[in-house]
């Protein structure tokens, strides 16, 4: 088992900073790897491109996935993750600003493990991140790798 | 016999002409319409046979007075017998008189059709008028008429095609607008919220991490920034729900308004357990409506009623219905703060309010949503209010009815 790596797929630098802050506020341990678009997320997961040196067996414990991303959308990234047997069981939490039902439905039918709408109020955001962390990192039994 | 018209049944056009003239004369003389049609058909059948066999046949139309009544005559020369004339006598009183060839002339059959015109009315002027009417239907004029109608028809067709194209264009435009609306509300929901989250998050970070560096005024400013951010987030959400109201498909079915109102009131009571609110709901009010839209309407109207009565003890709220101008109006009435009727028409605009946020919280989207939800269903909404007395909002739907 690798240490708890959380892969944060997020293009907005403010959201990256705030998410990291929310993790710190919740005293969540583990390494957070930030990738800035959908293509980079796949490169990281499958140890390709800029991440070719990475051991592909070191998979993150959790992927936090924004939907609106440059290059490949979050939905597309999710589909690739689910259709590759190496990552088919990886826990993916969609973390998005979108309040559109269509996004919620597409995420779940694409195989997302949960869907969190990022609230504007930062205190609520910290709470949402805390719940995601508690459930997916502390309580949830990891699938066999 | 001094004929009013005489037609050689030698061309297709002549058949059309003869047919038309027989019918015109029969009509003008007040013969039974079916009799006129029957004779006209016989004439064109005879003519068709004559053209086929290349025999010369002439149709002559004339009028004769018999015992104070006018008889219409159609003489077909060159014809010796008319098998189809059997039965016409019994049905329309039409007589057929055959004459064999006399003096080297041609055999003929004369059809005599009774009419309702008194013989006294048939004078020279009458005959002249009738002759003129029959001349109007000469082959040239007929042709012209057909051509004119053709032109008319093709311009109608063109118009139809234009309309069809215009409609298709409009449909495409609408589709584009809808798609734009989709992507607009998507970016409203996504792109507009992201920066707000940053403003709020970093504002809070300043308050938390730089507490010592900020004096009370600085902190107050930051708190205002955060409050404004929260308000903006709410405005965005409200705007979105307003646009969603027009985007979502409608499903019309039977909706139990009374039960819906009960449910909503129960939720509202739960939200404000300390309050003393008298609610009266007329049972059994039903409508053919979209359930989701109707729920939105009642949530907002009852929500307003609860909100604007918060200084009343007891607050009184009623949901009922009344018939005005033959239409059933559902109404939500309260004894709350009320409003100045001068501005009644403003209430339904988006973000329009008649009270300050200090007095009553809100963004002013509720009634705009109500109006849109009702208009979408083909209904109408009205507001009545009096400062210090209360308010009453009434709405009707396209096809209201009371059930039991
Ligand atoms: N029952 C009522 N009694 C008195 N005033 C009312 C009532 N309902 C509506 N109004 C007036 O109409 C305005 C618009 O109502 P609307 O429901 O659109 O907005 P709101 O209730 O202020 O805010 P929101 O519904 O967005 O929370 C209100 O601000 C208020 O001034
Ligand atoms: Mg309201």
PDB file of N, CA and C in Angstrom, chain A residues 9 36-43 65-80:
ATOM      1  N   UNK A   9      -7.974  16.868  -9.149  1.00  0.00           N
ATOM      2  CA  UNK A   9      -8.003  17.313 -10.545  1.00  0.00           C
ATOM      3  C   UNK A   9      -8.780  18.617 -10.596  1.00  0.00           C
ATOM      4  N   UNK A  36      -3.765  19.727 -13.345  1.00  0.00           N
ATOM      5  CA  UNK A  36      -4.542  20.886 -13.746  1.00  0.00           C
ATOM      6  C   UNK A  36      -5.494  20.647 -14.908  1.00  0.00           C
ATOM      7  N   UNK A  37      -5.479  19.501 -15.511  1.00  0.00           N
ATOM      8  CA  UNK A  37      -6.491  19.224 -16.542  1.00  0.00           C
ATOM      9  C   UNK A  37      -6.735  17.720 -16.660  1.00  0.00           C
ATOM     10  N   UNK A  38      -7.706  17.384 -17.470  1.00  0.00           N
ATOM     11  CA  UNK A  38      -8.116  15.987 -17.577  1.00  0.00           C
ATOM     12  C   UNK A  38      -7.055  15.086 -18.176  1.00  0.00           C
ATOM     13  N   UNK A  39      -6.320  15.614 -19.156  1.00  0.00           N
ATOM     14  CA  UNK A  39      -5.286  14.805 -19.796  1.00  0.00           C
ATOM     15  C   UNK A  39      -4.172  14.493 -18.793  1.00  0.00           C
ATOM     16  N   UNK A  40      -3.800  15.511 -17.996  1.00  0.00           N
ATOM     17  CA  UNK A  40      -2.748  15.309 -17.001  1.00  0.00           C
ATOM     18  C   UNK A  40      -3.199  14.292 -15.948  1.00  0.00           C
ATOM     19  N   UNK A  41      -4.483  14.319 -15.630  1.00  0.00           N
ATOM     20  CA  UNK A  41      -5.008  13.366 -14.651  1.00  0.00           C
ATOM     21  C   UNK A  41      -4.809  11.930 -15.147  1.00  0.00           C
ATOM     22  N   UNK A  42      -5.108  11.709 -16.426  1.00  0.00           N
ATOM     23  CA  UNK A  42      -4.954  10.358 -16.978  1.00  0.00           C
ATOM     24  C   UNK A  42      -3.477   9.973 -17.057  1.00  0.00           C
ATOM     25  N   UNK A  43      -2.626  10.949 -17.456  1.00  0.00           N
ATOM     26  CA  UNK A  43      -1.184  10.693 -17.496  1.00  0.00           C
ATOM     27  C   UNK A  43      -0.693  10.248 -16.118  1.00  0.00           C
ATOM     28  N   UNK A  65     -12.454  15.043  -8.376  1.00  0.00           N
ATOM     29  CA  UNK A  65     -12.521  15.398  -9.790  1.00  0.00           C
ATOM     30  C   UNK A  65     -13.454  16.570 -10.046  1.00  0.00           C
ATOM     31  N   UNK A  66     -12.906  17.651 -10.588  1.00  0.00           N
ATOM     32  CA  UNK A  66     -13.736  18.763 -11.029  1.00  0.00           C
ATOM     33  C   UNK A  66     -14.334  18.360 -12.384  1.00  0.00           C
ATOM     34  N   UNK A  67     -15.474  18.936 -12.755  1.00  0.00           N
ATOM     35  CA  UNK A  67     -16.079  18.531 -14.027  1.00  0.00           C
ATOM     36  C   UNK A  67     -15.627  19.407 -15.186  1.00  0.00           C
ATOM     37  N   UNK A  68     -15.569  20.708 -14.925  1.00  0.00           N
ATOM     38  CA  UNK A  68     -15.243  21.618 -16.016  1.00  0.00           C
ATOM     39  C   UNK A  68     -13.736  21.790 -16.069  1.00  0.00           C
ATOM     40  N   UNK A  69     -13.094  21.059 -16.957  1.00  0.00           N
ATOM     41  CA  UNK A  69     -11.638  21.039 -17.032  1.00  0.00           C
ATOM     42  C   UNK A  69     -11.197  21.338 -18.456  1.00  0.00           C
ATOM     43  N   UNK A  70     -10.001  21.906 -18.609  1.00  0.00           N
ATOM     44  CA  UNK A  70      -9.495  22.088 -19.965  1.00  0.00           C
ATOM     45  C   UNK A  70      -9.189  20.725 -20.592  1.00  0.00           C
ATOM     46  N   UNK A  71      -9.112  20.682 -21.890  1.00  0.00           N
ATOM     47  CA  UNK A  71      -8.811  19.459 -22.649  1.00  0.00           C
ATOM     48  C   UNK A  71      -9.893  18.389 -22.445  1.00  0.00           C
ATOM     49  N   UNK A  72      -9.690  17.482 -21.531  1.00  0.00           N
ATOM     50  CA  UNK A  72     -10.700  16.443 -21.296  1.00  0.00           C
ATOM     51  C   UNK A  72     -11.603  16.869 -20.145  1.00  0.00           C
ATOM     52  N   UNK A  73     -12.920  16.743 -20.326  1.00  0.00           N
ATOM     53  CA  UNK A  73     -13.825  17.116 -19.248  1.00  0.00           C
ATOM     54  C   UNK A  73     -13.768  16.071 -18.140  1.00  0.00           C
ATOM     55  N   UNK A  74     -14.267  16.447 -16.973  1.00  0.00           N
ATOM     56  CA  UNK A  74     -14.305  15.518 -15.856  1.00  0.00           C
ATOM     57  C   UNK A  74     -15.095  14.264 -16.188  1.00  0.00           C
ATOM     58  N   UNK A  75     -16.200  14.426 -16.915  1.00  0.00           N
ATOM     59  CA  UNK A  75     -17.005  13.254 -17.296  1.00  0.00           C
ATOM     60  C   UNK A  75     -16.173  12.289 -18.130  1.00  0.00           C
ATOM     61  N   UNK A  76     -15.382  12.866 -19.064  1.00  0.00           N
ATOM     62  CA  UNK A  76     -14.558  12.036 -19.943  1.00  0.00           C
ATOM     63  C   UNK A  76     -13.482  11.306 -19.135  1.00  0.00           C
ATOM     64  N   UNK A  77     -12.860  12.042 -18.205  1.00  0.00           N
ATOM     65  CA  UNK A  77     -11.832  11.436 -17.346  1.00  0.00           C
ATOM     66  C   UNK A  77     -12.436  10.262 -16.568  1.00  0.00           C
ATOM     67  N   UNK A  78     -13.637  10.501 -16.039  1.00  0.00           N
ATOM     68  CA  UNK A  78     -14.304   9.459 -15.265  1.00  0.00           C
ATOM     69  C   UNK A  78     -14.561   8.217 -16.109  1.00  0.00           C
ATOM     70  N   UNK A  79     -14.995   8.446 -17.350  1.00  0.00           N
ATOM     71  CA  UNK A  79     -15.259   7.308 -18.236  1.00  0.00           C
ATOM     72  C   UNK A  79     -13.980   6.502 -18.473  1.00  0.00           C
ATOM     73  N   UNK A  80     -12.850   7.222 -18.709  1.00  0.00           N
ATOM     74  CA  UNK A  80     -11.573   6.531 -18.944  1.00  0.00           C
ATOM     75  C   UNK A  80     -11.152   5.751 -17.699  1.00  0.00           C
TER      76      UNK A  80
END
